[in-house]
């Protein structure tokens, strides 16, 4: 097996200013501790070297066992398990449990976990009112930010500014907040969808799974007997699993930075939602939807790709990608094809993926 970053050892640095040699330990993952550079001084004010790395291009801000990739273009792993072994086999809540607690849940653990999340899926009326009083042209991610902020106002007993900085040291409080955030974010996203489309959601149903409940709140339209399409439920589950963990991306970093100041969970989540809206983070998904709307139908895909080839258009989110991720893409395409939908954007997206890959092979 190839060692990561060259493996462990010692790095010898020759300071040309002083002629001194310095030894810095290199970890098994190929990292050095940047604070070791502070020991390298050359007179003057006695301040050691500092690292300037805009964009964290070669800087790791955290060390985590939650997820990793096997190399820069490798298959993502959740707690050591390749994602392709989870996709289509594990539910989103199973994967969430795995990521948070480090192991897949037993049947009893999963049942209790699902029940806890579902119990927190209701959105208080005050929060719903905040969402629906926003202008009709408000961006969905701005609505998510407003929703998170409003939720924070509903749970002051778990806000460090009110309950004290030690409130989050309680494992019971931590578990409750994890379930609360997971339960409410799905319903909040559905609520935002209804606000944008000018409709009203159906309250979540306790008997449904996480993915089923999201689709139920989005599509039931008041019909309590509505049952989400099982194939669509499976696709949503797979999407949620794929998006469950993305390392220290911009939005995750934003949440960590805010949390380090001692703010409440919902304020940190609002900041993460703001970062997620950016084109260099989750906003790229919106760019894909806008591109598909511009293309229109499968018949227009070839002409669009020709414009991309000529440099007149930009291709967002499609193409061959890295080899390790291709099995994940193929799994998703197979499930999407099974929906048998006439939605033109879906059909255009499927055609675009096939033709864009062929164009690069």
GROMACS .gro file of C-alpha atoms in nm:
model
  361
    1UNK     CA    1   0.000   0.000   0.000
    2UNK     CA    2   0.131   0.346  -0.092
    3UNK     CA    3   0.206   0.559   0.214
    4UNK     CA    4   0.003   0.877   0.255
    5UNK     CA    5   0.211   1.187   0.183
    6UNK     CA    6   0.530   0.978   0.187
    7UNK     CA    7   0.471   0.839   0.535
    8UNK     CA    8   0.616   0.917   0.877
    9UNK     CA    9   0.968   1.044   0.942
   10UNK     CA   10   1.167   1.356   1.015
   11UNK     CA   11   1.195   1.669   0.801
   12UNK     CA   12   1.528   1.849   0.819
   13UNK     CA   13   1.511   2.222   0.751
   14UNK     CA   14   1.824   2.428   0.684
   15UNK     CA   15   1.768   2.795   0.770
   16UNK     CA   16   1.980   2.987   0.521
   17UNK     CA   17   1.955   3.297   0.740
   18UNK     CA   18   2.134   3.145   1.034
   19UNK     CA   19   2.291   2.827   0.899
   20UNK     CA   20   2.107   2.622   1.163
   21UNK     CA   21   1.936   2.291   1.098
   22UNK     CA   22   1.598   2.209   1.248
   23UNK     CA   23   1.422   1.870   1.265
   24UNK     CA   24   1.044   1.856   1.241
   25UNK     CA   25   0.844   1.538   1.289
   26UNK     CA   26   0.628   1.419   0.996
   27UNK     CA   27   0.318   1.215   1.087
   28UNK     CA   28   0.216   0.888   0.923
   29UNK     CA   29  -0.039   1.089   0.723
   30UNK     CA   30   0.232   1.315   0.581
   31UNK     CA   31   0.158   1.620   0.798
   32UNK     CA   32   0.376   1.844   1.009
   33UNK     CA   33   0.252   2.039   1.308
   34UNK     CA   34   0.270   2.401   1.195
   35UNK     CA   35   0.340   2.517   1.550
   36UNK     CA   36   0.681   2.344   1.523
   37UNK     CA   37   0.783   2.620   1.284
   38UNK     CA   38   0.756   2.873   1.566
   39UNK     CA   39   1.077   2.730   1.709
   40UNK     CA   40   1.268   2.848   1.402
   41UNK     CA   41   1.383   3.199   1.481
   42UNK     CA   42   1.648   3.425   1.336
   43UNK     CA   43   1.696   3.705   1.585
   44UNK     CA   44   1.504   4.028   1.548
   45UNK     CA   45   1.191   4.028   1.762
   46UNK     CA   46   1.234   3.658   1.837
   47UNK     CA   47   0.905   3.561   1.671
   48UNK     CA   48   0.934   3.229   1.490
   49UNK     CA   49   0.814   3.135   1.145
   50UNK     CA   50   0.449   3.158   1.065
   51UNK     CA   51   0.253   2.997   0.782
   52UNK     CA   52   0.066   3.198   0.523
   53UNK     CA   53  -0.174   2.976   0.332
   54UNK     CA   54  -0.477   3.159   0.187
   55UNK     CA   55  -0.758   2.918   0.119
   56UNK     CA   56  -0.608   2.640   0.333
   57UNK     CA   57  -0.468   2.492   0.011
   58UNK     CA   58  -0.208   2.280   0.196
   59UNK     CA   59  -0.326   2.329   0.554
   60UNK     CA   60  -0.528   2.077   0.755
   61UNK     CA   61  -0.733   2.261   1.018
   62UNK     CA   62  -0.848   1.943   1.192
   63UNK     CA   63  -0.755   1.579   1.240
   64UNK     CA   64  -1.056   1.350   1.216
   65UNK     CA   65  -1.143   0.983   1.176
   66UNK     CA   66  -1.496   1.062   1.058
   67UNK     CA   67  -1.421   1.042   0.687
   68UNK     CA   68  -1.134   1.026   0.441
   69UNK     CA   69  -1.055   0.957   0.079
   70UNK     CA   70  -0.815   0.687  -0.034
   71UNK     CA   71  -0.588   0.935  -0.212
   72UNK     CA   72  -0.676   1.271  -0.371
   73UNK     CA   73  -0.919   1.113  -0.619
   74UNK     CA   74  -1.012   0.801  -0.423
   75UNK     CA   75  -1.335   0.654  -0.296
   76UNK     CA   76  -1.472   0.841   0.009
   77UNK     CA   77  -1.488   0.638   0.330
   78UNK     CA   78  -1.720   0.698   0.625
   79UNK     CA   79  -1.556   0.578   0.948
   80UNK     CA   80  -1.340   0.346   0.737
   81UNK     CA   81  -1.629   0.203   0.533
   82UNK     CA   82  -1.626   0.276   0.155
   83UNK     CA   83  -1.936   0.476   0.064
   84UNK     CA   84  -2.024   0.239  -0.219
   85UNK     CA   85  -2.077  -0.034   0.044
   86UNK     CA   86  -2.332   0.187   0.222
   87UNK     CA   87  -2.509   0.330  -0.082
   88UNK     CA   88  -2.843   0.156  -0.137
   89UNK     CA   89  -2.785  -0.071   0.164
   90UNK     CA   90  -2.794   0.164   0.463
   91UNK     CA   91  -3.051   0.431   0.540
   92UNK     CA   92  -2.951   0.792   0.594
   93UNK     CA   93  -3.014   0.771   0.968
   94UNK     CA   94  -2.794   0.460   0.990
   95UNK     CA   95  -2.515   0.649   0.815
   96UNK     CA   96  -2.569   0.956   1.034
   97UNK     CA   97  -2.538   0.733   1.342
   98UNK     CA   98  -2.220   0.581   1.197
   99UNK     CA   99  -2.063   0.921   1.131
  100UNK     CA  100  -2.154   1.064   1.471
  101UNK     CA  101  -2.096   0.768   1.702
  102UNK     CA  102  -1.833   0.575   1.506
  103UNK     CA  103  -2.020   0.251   1.436
  104UNK     CA  104  -2.332   0.131   1.259
  105UNK     CA  105  -2.627   0.100   1.498
  106UNK     CA  106  -2.785  -0.225   1.610
  107UNK     CA  107  -3.151  -0.278   1.527
  108UNK     CA  108  -3.257  -0.150   1.872
  109UNK     CA  109  -3.019   0.147   1.857
  110UNK     CA  110  -3.150   0.245   1.514
  111UNK     CA  111  -3.514   0.216   1.624
  112UNK     CA  112  -3.449   0.443   1.924
  113UNK     CA  113  -3.248   0.685   1.709
  114UNK     CA  114  -3.518   0.707   1.440
  115UNK     CA  115  -3.783   0.763   1.706
  116UNK     CA  116  -3.578   1.042   1.865
  117UNK     CA  117  -3.524   1.218   1.532
  118UNK     CA  118  -3.890   1.188   1.433
  119UNK     CA  119  -3.994   1.329   1.771
  120UNK     CA  120  -3.802   1.647   1.686
  121UNK     CA  121  -3.929   1.686   1.328
  122UNK     CA  122  -4.207   1.936   1.404
  123UNK     CA  123  -4.130   2.303   1.327
  124UNK     CA  124  -4.278   2.550   1.582
  125UNK     CA  125  -4.546   2.783   1.447
  126UNK     CA  126  -4.333   3.089   1.529
  127UNK     CA  127  -4.061   2.959   1.297
  128UNK     CA  128  -4.313   2.885   1.023
  129UNK     CA  129  -4.441   3.242   1.055
  130UNK     CA  130  -4.087   3.379   1.017
  131UNK     CA  131  -4.044   3.181   0.693
  132UNK     CA  132  -4.379   3.285   0.547
  133UNK     CA  133  -4.338   3.655   0.629
  134UNK     CA  134  -4.021   3.674   0.419
  135UNK     CA  135  -4.051   3.831   0.069
  136UNK     CA  136  -4.167   3.593  -0.204
  137UNK     CA  137  -3.838   3.641  -0.391
  138UNK     CA  138  -3.619   3.534  -0.098
  139UNK     CA  139  -3.350   3.281  -0.187
  140UNK     CA  140  -3.409   2.932  -0.037
  141UNK     CA  141  -3.080   2.935   0.153
  142UNK     CA  142  -3.164   3.273   0.306
  143UNK     CA  143  -3.489   3.115   0.423
  144UNK     CA  144  -3.292   2.825   0.573
  145UNK     CA  145  -3.070   3.073   0.759
  146UNK     CA  146  -3.374   3.257   0.891
  147UNK     CA  147  -3.533   2.927   0.995
  148UNK     CA  148  -3.225   2.814   1.188
  149UNK     CA  149  -3.197   3.150   1.362
  150UNK     CA  150  -3.564   3.141   1.459
  151UNK     CA  151  -3.525   2.785   1.591
  152UNK     CA  152  -3.245   2.907   1.815
  153UNK     CA  153  -3.487   3.152   1.973
  154UNK     CA  154  -3.718   2.863   2.063
  155UNK     CA  155  -3.464   2.666   2.269
  156UNK     CA  156  -3.293   2.918   2.495
  157UNK     CA  157  -3.250   2.654   2.766
  158UNK     CA  158  -2.977   2.500   2.551
  159UNK     CA  159  -2.817   2.828   2.446
  160UNK     CA  160  -2.476   2.884   2.612
  161UNK     CA  161  -2.544   3.257   2.631
  162UNK     CA  162  -2.843   3.185   2.854
  163UNK     CA  163  -2.773   2.847   3.016
  164UNK     CA  164  -2.398   2.890   3.056
  165UNK     CA  165  -2.097   2.770   2.859
  166UNK     CA  166  -2.105   2.429   3.026
  167UNK     CA  167  -2.444   2.329   2.884
  168UNK     CA  168  -2.295   2.143   2.585
  169UNK     CA  169  -2.066   1.932   2.806
  170UNK     CA  170  -2.365   1.715   2.890
  171UNK     CA  171  -2.378   1.401   2.670
  172UNK     CA  172  -2.757   1.400   2.711
  173UNK     CA  173  -2.783   1.756   2.578
  174UNK     CA  174  -2.548   1.672   2.291
  175UNK     CA  175  -2.757   1.372   2.186
  176UNK     CA  176  -3.080   1.570   2.214
  177UNK     CA  177  -2.943   1.853   1.999
  178UNK     CA  178  -2.813   1.609   1.736
  179UNK     CA  179  -3.160   1.452   1.709
  180UNK     CA  180  -3.325   1.794   1.712
  181UNK     CA  181  -3.111   1.933   1.430
  182UNK     CA  182  -3.149   1.619   1.217
  183UNK     CA  183  -3.523   1.608   1.276
  184UNK     CA  184  -3.591   1.972   1.208
  185UNK     CA  185  -3.357   2.036   0.912
  186UNK     CA  186  -3.554   1.800   0.686
  187UNK     CA  187  -3.890   1.957   0.774
  188UNK     CA  188  -3.739   2.305   0.750
  189UNK     CA  189  -3.609   2.231   0.399
  190UNK     CA  190  -3.957   2.110   0.298
  191UNK     CA  191  -4.110   2.422   0.452
  192UNK     CA  192  -3.873   2.639   0.248
  193UNK     CA  193  -3.976   2.450  -0.066
  194UNK     CA  194  -4.342   2.529   0.002
  195UNK     CA  195  -4.264   2.894   0.072
  196UNK     CA  196  -4.080   2.925  -0.261
  197UNK     CA  197  -4.360   2.750  -0.453
  198UNK     CA  198  -4.639   2.938  -0.277
  199UNK     CA  199  -4.793   2.634  -0.108
  200UNK     CA  200  -4.822   2.493   0.243
  201UNK     CA  201  -4.664   2.178   0.391
  202UNK     CA  202  -4.832   1.875   0.543
  203UNK     CA  203  -4.702   1.804   0.898
  204UNK     CA  204  -4.460   1.509   0.922
  205UNK     CA  205  -4.591   1.164   1.011
  206UNK     CA  206  -4.429   0.963   1.291
  207UNK     CA  207  -4.471   0.626   1.114
  208UNK     CA  208  -4.251   0.721   0.816
  209UNK     CA  209  -3.876   0.696   0.768
  210UNK     CA  210  -3.655   1.004   0.737
  211UNK     CA  211  -3.658   1.012   0.357
  212UNK     CA  212  -4.026   0.915   0.341
  213UNK     CA  213  -4.116   1.198   0.577
  214UNK     CA  214  -3.929   1.455   0.370
  215UNK     CA  215  -4.116   1.350   0.056
  216UNK     CA  216  -4.444   1.330   0.248
  217UNK     CA  217  -4.410   1.687   0.379
  218UNK     CA  218  -4.314   1.809   0.030
  219UNK     CA  219  -4.569   1.620  -0.180
  220UNK     CA  220  -4.868   1.510   0.035
  221UNK     CA  221  -5.057   1.838  -0.016
  222UNK     CA  222  -5.278   1.771   0.285
  223UNK     CA  223  -5.355   1.410   0.190
  224UNK     CA  224  -5.271   1.209   0.502
  225UNK     CA  225  -5.303   0.884   0.304
  226UNK     CA  226  -5.029   0.986   0.059
  227UNK     CA  227  -4.751   0.726   0.027
  228UNK     CA  228  -4.421   0.835  -0.130
  229UNK     CA  229  -4.302   0.634  -0.432
  230UNK     CA  230  -4.065   0.366  -0.290
  231UNK     CA  231  -3.823   0.413  -0.580
  232UNK     CA  232  -3.811   0.787  -0.519
  233UNK     CA  233  -3.757   0.721  -0.148
  234UNK     CA  234  -3.459   0.502  -0.236
  235UNK     CA  235  -3.310   0.772  -0.458
  236UNK     CA  236  -3.350   1.035  -0.183
  237UNK     CA  237  -3.191   0.797   0.070
  238UNK     CA  238  -2.893   0.748  -0.162
  239UNK     CA  239  -2.855   1.121  -0.219
  240UNK     CA  240  -2.864   1.187   0.155
  241UNK     CA  241  -2.599   0.920   0.214
  242UNK     CA  242  -2.375   1.065  -0.057
  243UNK     CA  243  -2.411   1.415   0.090
  244UNK     CA  244  -2.394   1.311   0.456
  245UNK     CA  245  -2.024   1.392   0.493
  246UNK     CA  246  -1.790   1.608   0.286
  247UNK     CA  247  -1.489   1.654   0.509
  248UNK     CA  248  -1.388   2.002   0.614
  249UNK     CA  249  -1.566   2.182   0.331
  250UNK     CA  250  -1.647   2.554   0.350
  251UNK     CA  251  -1.985   2.513   0.522
  252UNK     CA  252  -1.848   2.262   0.775
  253UNK     CA  253  -1.557   2.495   0.850
  254UNK     CA  254  -1.803   2.783   0.898
  255UNK     CA  255  -2.001   2.582   1.154
  256UNK     CA  256  -1.681   2.486   1.340
  257UNK     CA  257  -1.551   2.844   1.343
  258UNK     CA  258  -1.879   2.978   1.480
  259UNK     CA  259  -1.911   2.697   1.735
  260UNK     CA  260  -1.561   2.769   1.864
  261UNK     CA  261  -1.684   3.110   1.979
  262UNK     CA  262  -1.939   2.945   2.209
  263UNK     CA  263  -2.256   3.032   2.016
  264UNK     CA  264  -2.561   2.806   2.020
  265UNK     CA  265  -2.598   2.522   1.771
  266UNK     CA  266  -2.863   2.691   1.559
  267UNK     CA  267  -2.658   3.008   1.511
  268UNK     CA  268  -2.369   2.792   1.393
  269UNK     CA  269  -2.602   2.603   1.159
  270UNK     CA  270  -2.732   2.931   1.015
  271UNK     CA  271  -2.374   3.030   0.936
  272UNK     CA  272  -2.317   2.692   0.772
  273UNK     CA  273  -2.628   2.740   0.560
  274UNK     CA  274  -2.496   3.079   0.449
  275UNK     CA  275  -2.164   2.925   0.343
  276UNK     CA  276  -2.344   2.639   0.170
  277UNK     CA  277  -2.523   2.887  -0.055
  278UNK     CA  278  -2.195   2.996  -0.215
  279UNK     CA  279  -2.109   2.881  -0.567
  280UNK     CA  280  -1.788   2.721  -0.437
  281UNK     CA  281  -1.985   2.501  -0.196
  282UNK     CA  282  -2.344   2.379  -0.221
  283UNK     CA  283  -2.435   2.662  -0.457
  284UNK     CA  284  -2.277   2.454  -0.733
  285UNK     CA  285  -2.584   2.229  -0.719
  286UNK     CA  286  -2.802   2.531  -0.790
  287UNK     CA  287  -2.577   2.614  -1.085
  288UNK     CA  288  -2.643   2.262  -1.220
  289UNK     CA  289  -3.021   2.312  -1.195
  290UNK     CA  290  -2.996   2.648  -1.369
  291UNK     CA  291  -2.789   2.485  -1.644
  292UNK     CA  292  -3.044   2.206  -1.692
  293UNK     CA  293  -3.324   2.462  -1.714
  294UNK     CA  294  -3.125   2.644  -1.979
  295UNK     CA  295  -3.078   2.321  -2.178
  296UNK     CA  296  -3.447   2.238  -2.154
  297UNK     CA  297  -3.488   1.889  -2.305
  298UNK     CA  298  -3.274   1.583  -2.392
  299UNK     CA  299  -3.289   1.684  -2.760
  300UNK     CA  300  -3.096   2.003  -2.680
  301UNK     CA  301  -2.810   1.834  -2.492
  302UNK     CA  302  -2.584   1.770  -2.792
  303UNK     CA  303  -2.604   2.132  -2.906
  304UNK     CA  304  -2.526   2.253  -2.553
  305UNK     CA  305  -2.219   2.027  -2.529
  306UNK     CA  306  -2.098   2.165  -2.860
  307UNK     CA  307  -2.123   2.515  -2.713
  308UNK     CA  308  -1.922   2.392  -2.413
  309UNK     CA  309  -1.658   2.252  -2.650
  310UNK     CA  310  -1.645   2.584  -2.833
  311UNK     CA  311  -1.591   2.769  -2.504
  312UNK     CA  312  -1.926   2.950  -2.511
  313UNK     CA  313  -2.090   2.759  -2.223
  314UNK     CA  314  -1.971   2.608  -1.897
  315UNK     CA  315  -2.048   2.247  -1.798
  316UNK     CA  316  -2.138   2.225  -1.428
  317UNK     CA  317  -2.139   1.904  -1.227
  318UNK     CA  318  -2.131   1.655  -1.516
  319UNK     CA  319  -1.867   1.451  -1.694
  320UNK     CA  320  -1.645   1.151  -1.620
  321UNK     CA  321  -1.510   1.277  -1.287
  322UNK     CA  322  -1.252   1.066  -1.104
  323UNK     CA  323  -1.246   0.689  -1.159
  324UNK     CA  324  -1.318   0.600  -0.796
  325UNK     CA  325  -1.640   0.804  -0.791
  326UNK     CA  326  -1.771   0.652  -1.115
  327UNK     CA  327  -1.933   0.348  -0.944
  328UNK     CA  328  -2.128   0.589  -0.721
  329UNK     CA  329  -2.244   0.784  -1.027
  330UNK     CA  330  -2.347   0.465  -1.205
  331UNK     CA  331  -2.544   0.347  -0.902
  332UNK     CA  332  -2.731   0.676  -0.888
  333UNK     CA  333  -2.800   0.675  -1.264
  334UNK     CA  334  -2.942   0.324  -1.242
  335UNK     CA  335  -3.180   0.424  -0.963
  336UNK     CA  336  -3.280   0.749  -1.135
  337UNK     CA  337  -3.355   0.564  -1.458
  338UNK     CA  338  -3.587   0.339  -1.258
  339UNK     CA  339  -3.812   0.632  -1.169
  340UNK     CA  340  -3.965   0.632  -1.519
  341UNK     CA  341  -4.033   1.004  -1.492
  342UNK     CA  342  -4.127   1.235  -1.777
  343UNK     CA  343  -3.969   1.534  -1.602
  344UNK     CA  344  -3.770   1.713  -1.876
  345UNK     CA  345  -3.495   1.827  -1.638
  346UNK     CA  346  -3.442   1.472  -1.516
  347UNK     CA  347  -3.431   1.338  -1.870
  348UNK     CA  348  -3.196   1.618  -1.979
  349UNK     CA  349  -2.968   1.543  -1.684
  350UNK     CA  350  -2.953   1.170  -1.765
  351UNK     CA  351  -2.876   1.242  -2.129
  352UNK     CA  352  -2.616   1.503  -2.037
  353UNK     CA  353  -2.429   1.261  -1.811
  354UNK     CA  354  -2.414   0.992  -2.079
  355UNK     CA  355  -2.305   1.225  -2.360
  356UNK     CA  356  -2.057   1.424  -2.148
  357UNK     CA  357  -1.881   1.103  -2.042
  358UNK     CA  358  -1.871   0.977  -2.402
  359UNK     CA  359  -1.724   1.310  -2.513
  360UNK     CA  360  -1.430   1.262  -2.275
  361UNK     CA  361  -1.358   0.895  -2.357
   0.00000   0.00000   0.00000
